[in-house]
Short mmCIF file of C-alpha atoms and ligand atoms in Angstrom, two decimals:
data_model
loop_
_atom_site.label_atom_id
_atom_site.label_comp_id
_atom_site.label_asym_id
_atom_site.label_seq_id
_atom_site.Cartn_x
_atom_site.Cartn_y
_atom_site.Cartn_z
CA MET A 730 -26.92 -8.79 5.99
CA THR A 731 -28.19 -5.60 4.25
CA HIS A 732 -27.74 -5.31 0.44
CA ALA A 733 -25.47 -2.39 1.21
CA LYS A 734 -21.90 -2.24 -0.34
CA ALA A 735 -19.04 -0.47 1.13
CA ALA A 736 -18.11 2.58 -1.06
CA ILE A 737 -15.18 4.68 -0.95
CA THR A 738 -16.53 8.20 -0.38
CA GLY A 739 -13.28 9.93 0.12
CA VAL A 740 -9.62 9.78 -0.21
CA PHE A 741 -6.58 11.63 1.04
CA GLY A 742 -2.57 11.13 1.10
CA TYR A 743 0.20 12.29 3.07
CA VAL A 744 3.82 12.17 1.89
CA PRO A 745 6.64 13.75 3.81
CA ASP A 746 8.47 16.80 2.22
CA TYR A 747 12.35 15.31 1.93
CA ILE A 748 12.64 14.02 -1.54
CA LEU A 749 15.01 11.12 -1.88
CA THR A 750 16.34 11.17 -5.43
CA ASN A 751 18.42 8.57 -7.55
CA ALA A 752 21.27 11.23 -7.77
CA GLU A 753 21.43 11.18 -3.85
CA LEU A 754 21.45 7.41 -3.45
CA GLU A 755 24.24 7.33 -6.35
CA LYS A 756 26.41 8.89 -3.19
CA MET A 757 25.18 6.38 -0.70
CA VAL A 758 25.54 3.03 -2.81
CA ASP A 759 27.13 1.90 -5.75
CA THR A 760 24.27 2.46 -7.85
CA ASN A 761 22.97 4.84 -10.82
CA ASP A 762 19.81 6.55 -12.02
CA GLU A 763 19.87 4.31 -15.35
CA TRP A 764 19.71 1.23 -13.58
CA ILE A 765 17.39 2.22 -11.02
CA VAL A 766 14.83 3.48 -13.59
CA SER A 767 15.13 0.98 -16.01
CA ARG A 768 14.81 -1.82 -13.56
CA THR A 769 12.11 -0.43 -11.16
CA GLY A 770 10.86 2.71 -12.88
CA ILE A 771 11.68 4.77 -9.63
CA ARG A 772 13.06 8.12 -9.89
CA GLU A 773 12.68 9.62 -6.33
CA ARG A 774 10.69 8.52 -3.03
CA ARG A 775 9.80 10.57 0.12
CA ILE A 776 11.41 10.25 3.40
CA LEU A 777 9.80 11.11 6.94
CA LYS A 778 12.46 12.79 8.87
CA GLY A 779 12.08 14.21 12.39
CA GLU A 780 12.83 12.22 15.73
CA GLY A 781 9.91 10.48 17.57
CA LYS A 782 7.94 10.47 14.28
CA GLY A 783 6.47 7.06 12.97
CA SER A 784 4.19 5.82 10.37
CA SER A 785 1.29 7.09 12.82
CA HIS A 786 2.51 10.63 12.09
CA MET A 787 1.83 10.20 8.41
CA GLY A 788 -1.11 7.91 8.92
CA ALA A 789 -2.64 10.73 10.98
CA GLU A 790 -2.08 13.30 8.66
CA ALA A 791 -3.87 11.44 5.99
CA VAL A 792 -6.75 10.77 8.22
CA LYS A 793 -6.93 14.64 9.42
CA GLY A 794 -7.31 15.34 5.96
CA LEU A 795 -9.89 12.71 4.94
CA LEU A 796 -12.13 14.20 7.60
CA GLU A 797 -11.89 17.69 6.48
CA LYS A 798 -12.31 17.05 3.03
CA THR A 799 -15.53 14.93 3.64
CA ASN A 800 -16.93 17.23 6.25
CA THR A 801 -17.02 14.20 8.64
CA ALA A 802 -16.41 14.88 12.56
CA PRO A 803 -14.39 12.56 14.43
CA GLU A 804 -17.41 11.49 16.70
CA GLU A 805 -18.81 10.10 13.09
CA ILE A 806 -16.45 7.44 12.69
CA ASP A 807 -17.09 4.10 14.08
CA LEU A 808 -13.96 2.17 13.29
CA VAL A 809 -10.37 2.90 12.19
CA VAL A 810 -8.04 0.07 10.49
CA CYS A 811 -4.64 0.76 9.86
CA ALA A 812 -2.66 -1.45 7.26
CA THR A 813 1.27 -1.07 8.49
CA THR A 814 4.23 -3.19 8.39
CA THR A 815 6.01 -0.34 10.09
CA PRO A 816 4.11 0.29 13.21
CA ASP A 817 5.38 2.87 15.62
CA TYR A 818 5.69 0.38 18.32
CA ILE A 819 4.92 -3.49 18.78
CA PHE A 820 2.10 -2.30 20.85
CA PRO A 821 0.19 -0.14 21.28
CA CYS A 822 -1.24 -0.57 17.69
CA THR A 823 -0.83 2.21 15.04
CA ALA A 824 -4.58 2.47 14.62
CA ASN A 825 -4.98 3.54 18.29
CA LEU A 826 -2.16 6.29 18.02
CA ILE A 827 -3.81 7.56 14.77
CA CYS A 828 -7.18 7.65 16.48
CA ASP A 829 -5.51 9.58 19.50
CA MET A 830 -3.69 12.57 17.15
CA VAL A 831 -6.79 12.79 15.22
CA GLY A 832 -9.31 13.09 18.18
CA ILE A 833 -11.34 9.80 17.35
CA ARG A 834 -12.29 8.42 20.49
CA ASN A 835 -14.05 5.44 22.07
CA VAL A 836 -14.15 3.41 18.95
CA GLY A 837 -12.44 0.10 17.94
CA SER A 838 -9.05 0.43 16.06
CA PHE A 839 -6.73 -2.08 15.12
CA ASP A 840 -3.73 -3.07 12.90
CA VAL A 841 -3.48 -5.36 9.80
CA GLN A 842 -0.37 -6.56 9.03
CA ALA A 843 -0.37 -8.15 5.56
CA ALA A 844 3.20 -6.52 4.02
CA CYS A 845 2.56 -4.72 0.63
CA SER A 846 -0.80 -6.44 0.44
CA GLY A 847 -1.98 -4.73 3.64
CA PHE A 848 -4.51 -2.40 2.12
CA VAL A 849 -6.36 -4.73 0.16
CA TYR A 850 -6.36 -7.18 3.12
CA ALA A 851 -7.76 -3.99 5.51
CA LEU A 852 -10.19 -2.85 2.88
CA THR A 853 -11.84 -6.46 2.40
CA LEU A 854 -11.93 -6.62 6.34
CA ALA A 855 -13.24 -3.24 7.07
CA SER A 856 -16.08 -3.46 4.39
CA GLN A 857 -17.69 -6.53 6.24
CA PHE A 858 -18.59 -4.29 9.00
CA ILE A 859 -20.52 -1.88 6.50
CA GLU A 860 -22.07 -4.62 4.74
CA THR A 861 -23.37 -6.24 7.71
CA GLY A 862 -25.03 -2.89 8.73
CA LYS A 863 -22.78 -2.75 11.89
CA TYR A 864 -21.26 0.42 11.47
CA LYS A 865 -22.00 3.38 9.12
CA LYS A 866 -18.45 5.16 8.94
CA VAL A 867 -15.07 3.26 8.61
CA VAL A 868 -11.57 4.50 8.17
CA VAL A 869 -9.28 2.46 6.18
CA VAL A 870 -5.75 4.06 6.48
CA GLY A 871 -2.44 2.39 5.02
CA ALA A 872 0.55 4.21 6.49
CA ASP A 873 4.45 2.97 6.39
CA LYS A 874 7.89 4.58 7.18
CA MET A 875 9.75 1.82 5.27
CA SER A 876 12.86 4.27 5.56
CA ALA A 877 13.14 2.85 9.77
CA ILE A 878 13.62 -0.55 8.45
CA THR A 879 15.92 0.11 5.09
CA ASP A 880 19.37 -0.75 5.00
CA TYR A 881 20.85 2.17 3.16
CA THR A 882 24.10 0.19 2.74
CA ASP A 883 21.94 -2.08 0.81
CA ARG A 884 21.77 -1.56 -2.75
CA THR A 885 19.37 -3.95 -3.71
CA THR A 886 16.90 -2.86 -1.38
CA CYS A 887 17.37 1.21 -0.48
CA ILE A 888 16.61 2.34 -3.90
CA LEU A 889 13.04 0.67 -3.90
CA PHE A 890 11.20 1.84 -0.66
CA GLY A 891 9.52 5.16 0.69
CA ASP A 892 7.35 6.68 3.15
CA GLY A 893 3.64 7.78 3.03
CA ALA A 894 0.15 7.30 3.95
CA GLY A 895 -3.18 7.37 2.35
CA ALA A 896 -6.47 6.82 3.86
CA VAL A 897 -10.06 6.41 2.56
CA LEU A 898 -13.44 6.94 4.05
CA LEU A 899 -16.02 3.90 3.86
CA GLU A 900 -19.77 4.42 3.90
CA ALA A 901 -23.07 2.17 2.99
CA ASN A 902 -23.98 2.22 -0.69
CA GLU A 903 -27.34 0.51 -1.86
CA GLU A 904 -27.07 1.63 -5.45
CA GLY A 905 -24.27 -0.84 -6.54
CA TYR A 906 -21.35 1.29 -6.12
CA GLY A 907 -18.57 0.21 -3.55
CA LEU A 908 -16.43 -2.86 -2.95
CA LEU A 909 -18.04 -5.45 -5.18
CA ASP A 910 -15.84 -8.24 -4.72
CA SER A 911 -12.57 -9.03 -3.41
CA ILE A 912 -10.04 -12.22 -2.94
CA ILE A 913 -7.00 -12.25 -0.40
CA ARG A 914 -4.76 -15.20 -0.33
CA SER A 915 -1.14 -16.10 1.39
CA ASP A 916 1.47 -18.78 1.54
CA GLY A 917 3.95 -19.03 3.89
CA VAL A 918 6.44 -20.11 1.41
CA GLY A 919 7.53 -16.55 1.15
CA LEU A 920 9.30 -16.39 4.59
CA PRO A 921 12.95 -16.89 3.22
CA HIS A 922 12.53 -14.45 0.16
CA LEU A 923 11.32 -11.60 2.22
CA ASN A 924 11.40 -10.68 5.72
CA GLN A 925 12.58 -8.55 8.65
CA LYS A 926 14.41 -11.30 10.61
CA ALA A 927 14.85 -9.80 14.15
CA GLY A 928 12.88 -7.47 16.50
CA GLY A 929 9.95 -9.80 16.96
CA SER A 930 9.34 -12.69 19.21
CA ARG A 931 11.35 -15.28 17.35
CA TYR A 932 14.65 -12.92 17.48
CA PRO A 933 14.16 -10.37 20.12
CA PRO A 934 16.87 -7.39 19.50
CA THR A 935 20.47 -7.93 20.74
CA HIS A 936 23.67 -6.62 20.11
CA GLU A 937 24.14 -9.48 17.69
CA THR A 938 21.10 -8.87 15.78
CA ILE A 939 22.05 -5.48 15.37
CA ASP A 940 25.53 -5.97 14.38
CA GLN A 941 24.36 -8.47 11.57
CA ARG A 942 21.73 -5.58 10.17
CA GLN A 943 18.74 -8.19 10.96
CA HIS A 944 16.31 -5.39 11.80
CA TYR A 945 16.29 -4.32 8.14
CA VAL A 946 14.43 -5.52 5.32
CA PHE A 947 16.06 -8.42 3.79
CA GLN A 948 14.63 -9.47 0.18
CA ASP A 949 15.71 -11.95 -2.59
CA GLY A 950 14.57 -9.79 -5.23
CA GLN A 951 14.54 -12.60 -8.30
CA GLN A 952 12.53 -14.52 -6.18
CA VAL A 953 9.98 -12.30 -5.10
CA PHE A 954 9.87 -10.75 -8.58
CA LYS A 955 8.78 -13.93 -10.32
CA PHE A 956 5.97 -14.65 -7.23
CA ALA A 957 4.88 -11.19 -7.66
CA VAL A 958 4.39 -11.05 -11.20
CA LYS A 959 2.56 -14.74 -11.41
CA LYS A 960 0.48 -13.77 -8.19
CA MET A 961 -0.64 -10.46 -9.28
CA ALA A 962 -1.42 -11.38 -13.04
CA ASP A 963 -3.39 -14.55 -11.95
CA ILE A 964 -5.46 -12.96 -9.22
CA SER A 965 -6.36 -9.75 -10.95
CA ALA A 966 -7.38 -12.08 -13.86
CA GLU A 967 -9.35 -14.36 -11.76
CA ILE A 968 -11.51 -11.56 -10.34
CA MET A 969 -12.22 -10.04 -13.65
CA GLU A 970 -13.43 -13.64 -14.88
CA LYS A 971 -15.30 -14.16 -11.72
CA ASN A 972 -17.04 -10.89 -12.41
CA GLY A 973 -17.35 -10.96 -16.20
CA LEU A 974 -15.29 -8.32 -16.67
CA ALA A 975 -12.96 -8.17 -20.15
CA GLY A 976 -9.93 -5.83 -20.24
CA ASP A 977 -12.11 -2.81 -21.85
CA ASP A 978 -14.49 -2.87 -18.90
CA VAL A 979 -11.81 -2.00 -16.45
CA ALA A 980 -11.48 1.93 -16.38
CA TRP A 981 -8.50 1.55 -14.13
CA LEU A 982 -5.83 -0.79 -12.49
CA VAL A 983 -4.82 0.31 -9.25
CA PRO A 984 -1.59 -1.70 -8.42
CA HIS A 985 0.58 -1.94 -5.72
CA GLN A 986 3.44 0.34 -6.52
CA ALA A 987 6.56 -2.16 -6.14
CA ASN A 988 8.13 -2.39 -9.62
CA LYS A 989 6.83 -0.97 -12.77
CA ARG A 990 8.16 -4.23 -14.51
CA ILE A 991 5.26 -6.21 -12.44
CA ILE A 992 2.76 -3.69 -12.97
CA GLU A 993 3.48 -3.70 -16.79
CA ALA A 994 3.10 -7.74 -16.58
CA THR A 995 -0.04 -7.45 -14.51
CA ALA A 996 -1.55 -5.24 -16.92
CA ASN A 997 -0.72 -7.16 -19.83
CA ARG A 998 -2.08 -10.45 -18.76
CA MET A 999 -5.61 -8.34 -17.82
CA GLY A 1000 -5.67 -6.79 -21.24
CA VAL A 1001 -5.77 -3.52 -19.81
CA SER A 1002 -3.41 -0.82 -21.41
CA MET A 1003 -1.14 1.14 -19.54
CA ASP A 1004 -2.88 4.43 -19.89
CA LYS A 1005 -5.29 2.89 -17.92
CA VAL A 1006 -2.91 2.05 -15.12
CA MET A 1007 -2.50 4.13 -12.26
CA LEU A 1008 1.34 4.93 -11.67
CA ASN A 1009 3.16 6.68 -9.35
CA ILE A 1010 6.21 4.68 -8.11
CA GLN A 1011 8.27 7.04 -10.09
CA ARG A 1012 7.62 9.65 -7.26
CA TYR A 1013 7.25 7.53 -4.35
CA GLY A 1014 8.72 4.17 -4.89
CA ASN A 1015 7.12 1.43 -2.62
CA THR A 1016 5.59 2.84 0.33
CA THR A 1017 4.07 -0.52 1.17
CA ALA A 1018 0.53 -0.26 2.61
CA ALA A 1019 0.17 3.01 1.34
CA THR A 1020 0.73 2.79 -2.37
CA ILE A 1021 -2.83 1.78 -3.42
CA PRO A 1022 -4.47 4.86 -1.32
CA LEU A 1023 -1.74 7.12 -2.87
CA CYS A 1024 -2.78 5.87 -6.14
CA LEU A 1025 -6.28 6.91 -5.64
CA TRP A 1026 -5.21 10.04 -4.07
CA ASP A 1027 -3.42 11.03 -7.08
CA TYR A 1028 -6.07 9.99 -9.87
CA GLU A 1029 -8.81 11.05 -7.60
CA SER A 1030 -9.79 13.98 -9.87
CA GLN A 1031 -9.86 11.54 -13.23
CA LEU A 1032 -12.21 8.91 -11.81
CA LYS A 1033 -16.09 8.98 -12.59
CA LYS A 1034 -18.84 7.52 -10.67
CA GLY A 1035 -19.50 4.13 -12.08
CA ASP A 1036 -15.63 3.41 -13.21
CA ASN A 1037 -14.56 -0.30 -12.62
CA LEU A 1038 -11.36 -0.38 -10.77
CA ILE A 1039 -9.25 -3.28 -9.96
CA PHE A 1040 -6.78 -3.24 -7.23
CA ALA A 1041 -4.30 -5.72 -6.97
CA ALA A 1042 -1.34 -6.19 -4.23
CA PHE A 1043 1.75 -8.44 -3.75
CA GLY A 1044 3.98 -8.55 -0.77
CA GLY A 1045 5.73 -10.47 2.01
CA GLY A 1046 4.55 -13.53 3.63
CA PHE A 1047 3.76 -14.33 0.63
CA THR A 1048 0.38 -12.34 0.59
CA TRP A 1049 -1.48 -10.99 -2.62
CA GLY A 1050 -4.82 -9.75 -3.10
CA THR A 1051 -7.28 -8.02 -5.26
CA ALA A 1052 -10.34 -5.82 -5.18
CA TYR A 1053 -13.10 -4.97 -7.55
CA VAL A 1054 -14.65 -1.56 -6.90
CA LYS A 1055 -17.22 0.36 -8.84
CA TRP A 1056 -16.29 3.92 -8.00
CA ALA A 1057 -18.66 5.54 -6.23
CA TYR A 1058 -18.25 9.74 -6.95
CA SER A 1059 -17.22 12.11 -9.52
CA VAL A 1060 -15.07 15.07 -8.01
CA ASP A 1061 -17.24 17.46 -9.77
CA SER A 1062 -20.54 16.16 -8.95
C1 COA B 943 15.01 -5.90 -6.58
C2 COA B 943 14.81 -5.97 -8.06
C3 COA B 943 14.48 -4.38 -8.75
C4 COA B 943 16.24 -6.39 -8.55
O1 COA B 943 16.12 -6.21 -10.16
P1 COA B 943 16.77 -7.40 -10.93
O2 COA B 943 16.48 -6.98 -12.17
O3 COA B 943 15.78 -8.86 -10.55
O4 COA B 943 18.18 -7.37 -10.40
P2 COA B 943 18.96 -8.77 -10.13
O5 COA B 943 18.51 -9.02 -8.60
O6 COA B 943 18.92 -9.79 -11.15
O7 COA B 943 20.33 -8.01 -10.32
C5 COA B 943 20.97 -8.08 -11.39
C6 COA B 943 22.33 -7.10 -11.14
O8 COA B 943 22.52 -5.65 -10.72
C7 COA B 943 23.04 -5.59 -9.52
N1 COA B 943 22.18 -4.69 -8.64
C8 COA B 943 21.47 -5.00 -7.91
N2 COA B 943 20.69 -3.63 -7.03
C9 COA B 943 21.24 -2.87 -7.76
C10 COA B 943 21.52 -1.34 -7.81
N3 COA B 943 20.69 -0.72 -6.81
N4 COA B 943 22.09 -0.77 -8.69
C11 COA B 943 23.17 -1.53 -9.75
N5 COA B 943 23.28 -2.68 -9.70
C12 COA B 943 22.42 -3.46 -8.88
C13 COA B 943 23.19 -6.94 -8.94
O9 COA B 943 24.15 -7.11 -7.93
C14 COA B 943 23.14 -7.90 -10.26
O10 COA B 943 24.60 -7.92 -10.62
P3 COA B 943 25.32 -8.93 -11.36
O11 COA B 943 24.54 -9.42 -12.26
O12 COA B 943 26.64 -8.62 -11.34
O13 COA B 943 25.36 -10.16 -9.92
C15 COA B 943 13.59 -6.84 -8.64
O14 COA B 943 13.90 -8.04 -8.45
C16 COA B 943 12.27 -6.41 -8.17
O15 COA B 943 11.94 -5.72 -8.32
N6 COA B 943 11.90 -7.46 -7.31
C17 COA B 943 10.68 -7.58 -6.55
C18 COA B 943 10.36 -6.59 -5.43
C19 COA B 943 8.82 -6.66 -5.21
O16 COA B 943 8.12 -6.77 -5.95
N7 COA B 943 8.84 -6.89 -3.98
C20 COA B 943 7.59 -7.04 -3.40
C21 COA B 943 7.71 -6.77 -1.93
S1 COA B 943 6.34 -5.47 -1.67
#
């Protein structure tokens, strides 16, 4: 074990061009802009169009941009971890596909499946390889094409989700910057409340599973909402207490973007004002494993070296997690 921490040294995001607005959803299901905005905070989301394009397409675009921006050659990367709930295939994994598309060869790559907490899980896992000194440069990418598993006849879910990807580069830092702590948790009690029932080994695809629309996201919104508010707020408060942080010590809360009301409740519990909360749910909706890196990408220019960031996520499983990151660079330095 070294004293090194895994620092994020670059971030890049990718969202598809097509914008699905609330007005367009009004034509598809019985809903309206006022309901969607007041209940969720979402105004529009991006949708990946084009035959044969899956989550890997967006993940690869994010990783390509990341390597270019950080002047990193594909040969320098030691490991790629992809968080996704919408892999292109059951196998091979999406990280394998992304490596191939980007030209990263002969290194380990694998997926992490922890639904909307996927990025915090993947970051926690990937950082171990840096901290132990085993690897020097690790890419963590969150990529989800939620439109592939969204039922656009179900008004309770189709308003929520969007497509996107975000990637970060992790490198060792000996000066106290980087991922200083993280907590990941799960509770299988969530299964009936949030799932995609068919398509896996328990219920392989059949004509019946398709007729019953079981290849789409099912969500009991109210139950998930209750858990999400409690668990995201609890775990964020826990990591702050564990690390002696008060609300004023936190420069930015970086929350999973599932519902603006859940984010507000979490910030409130942490004693962090909303002007210190990264928010892009209004433009992208819930992009599952991509929400946190897409927030970092959007807010990167405002981040200063030494800022204390708290990541917080909650998702299907249930899974939830948090990370305490001391930001390692300012864009202008
Ligand atoms: C999905 C969610 C936005 C629904 O909001 P809500 O305030 O809980 O709304 P409810 O489910 O109580 O529904 C209230 C009413 O609005 C209706 N409604 C649901 N979707 C609607 C829509 N898109 N447009 C208009 N009305 C809608 C419901 O049918 C219900 O009508 P009723 O009172 O006549 O029965 C909210 O529950 C949520 O965000 N859940 C958690 C999502 C989440 O965190 N997921 C994490 C996984 S990543």
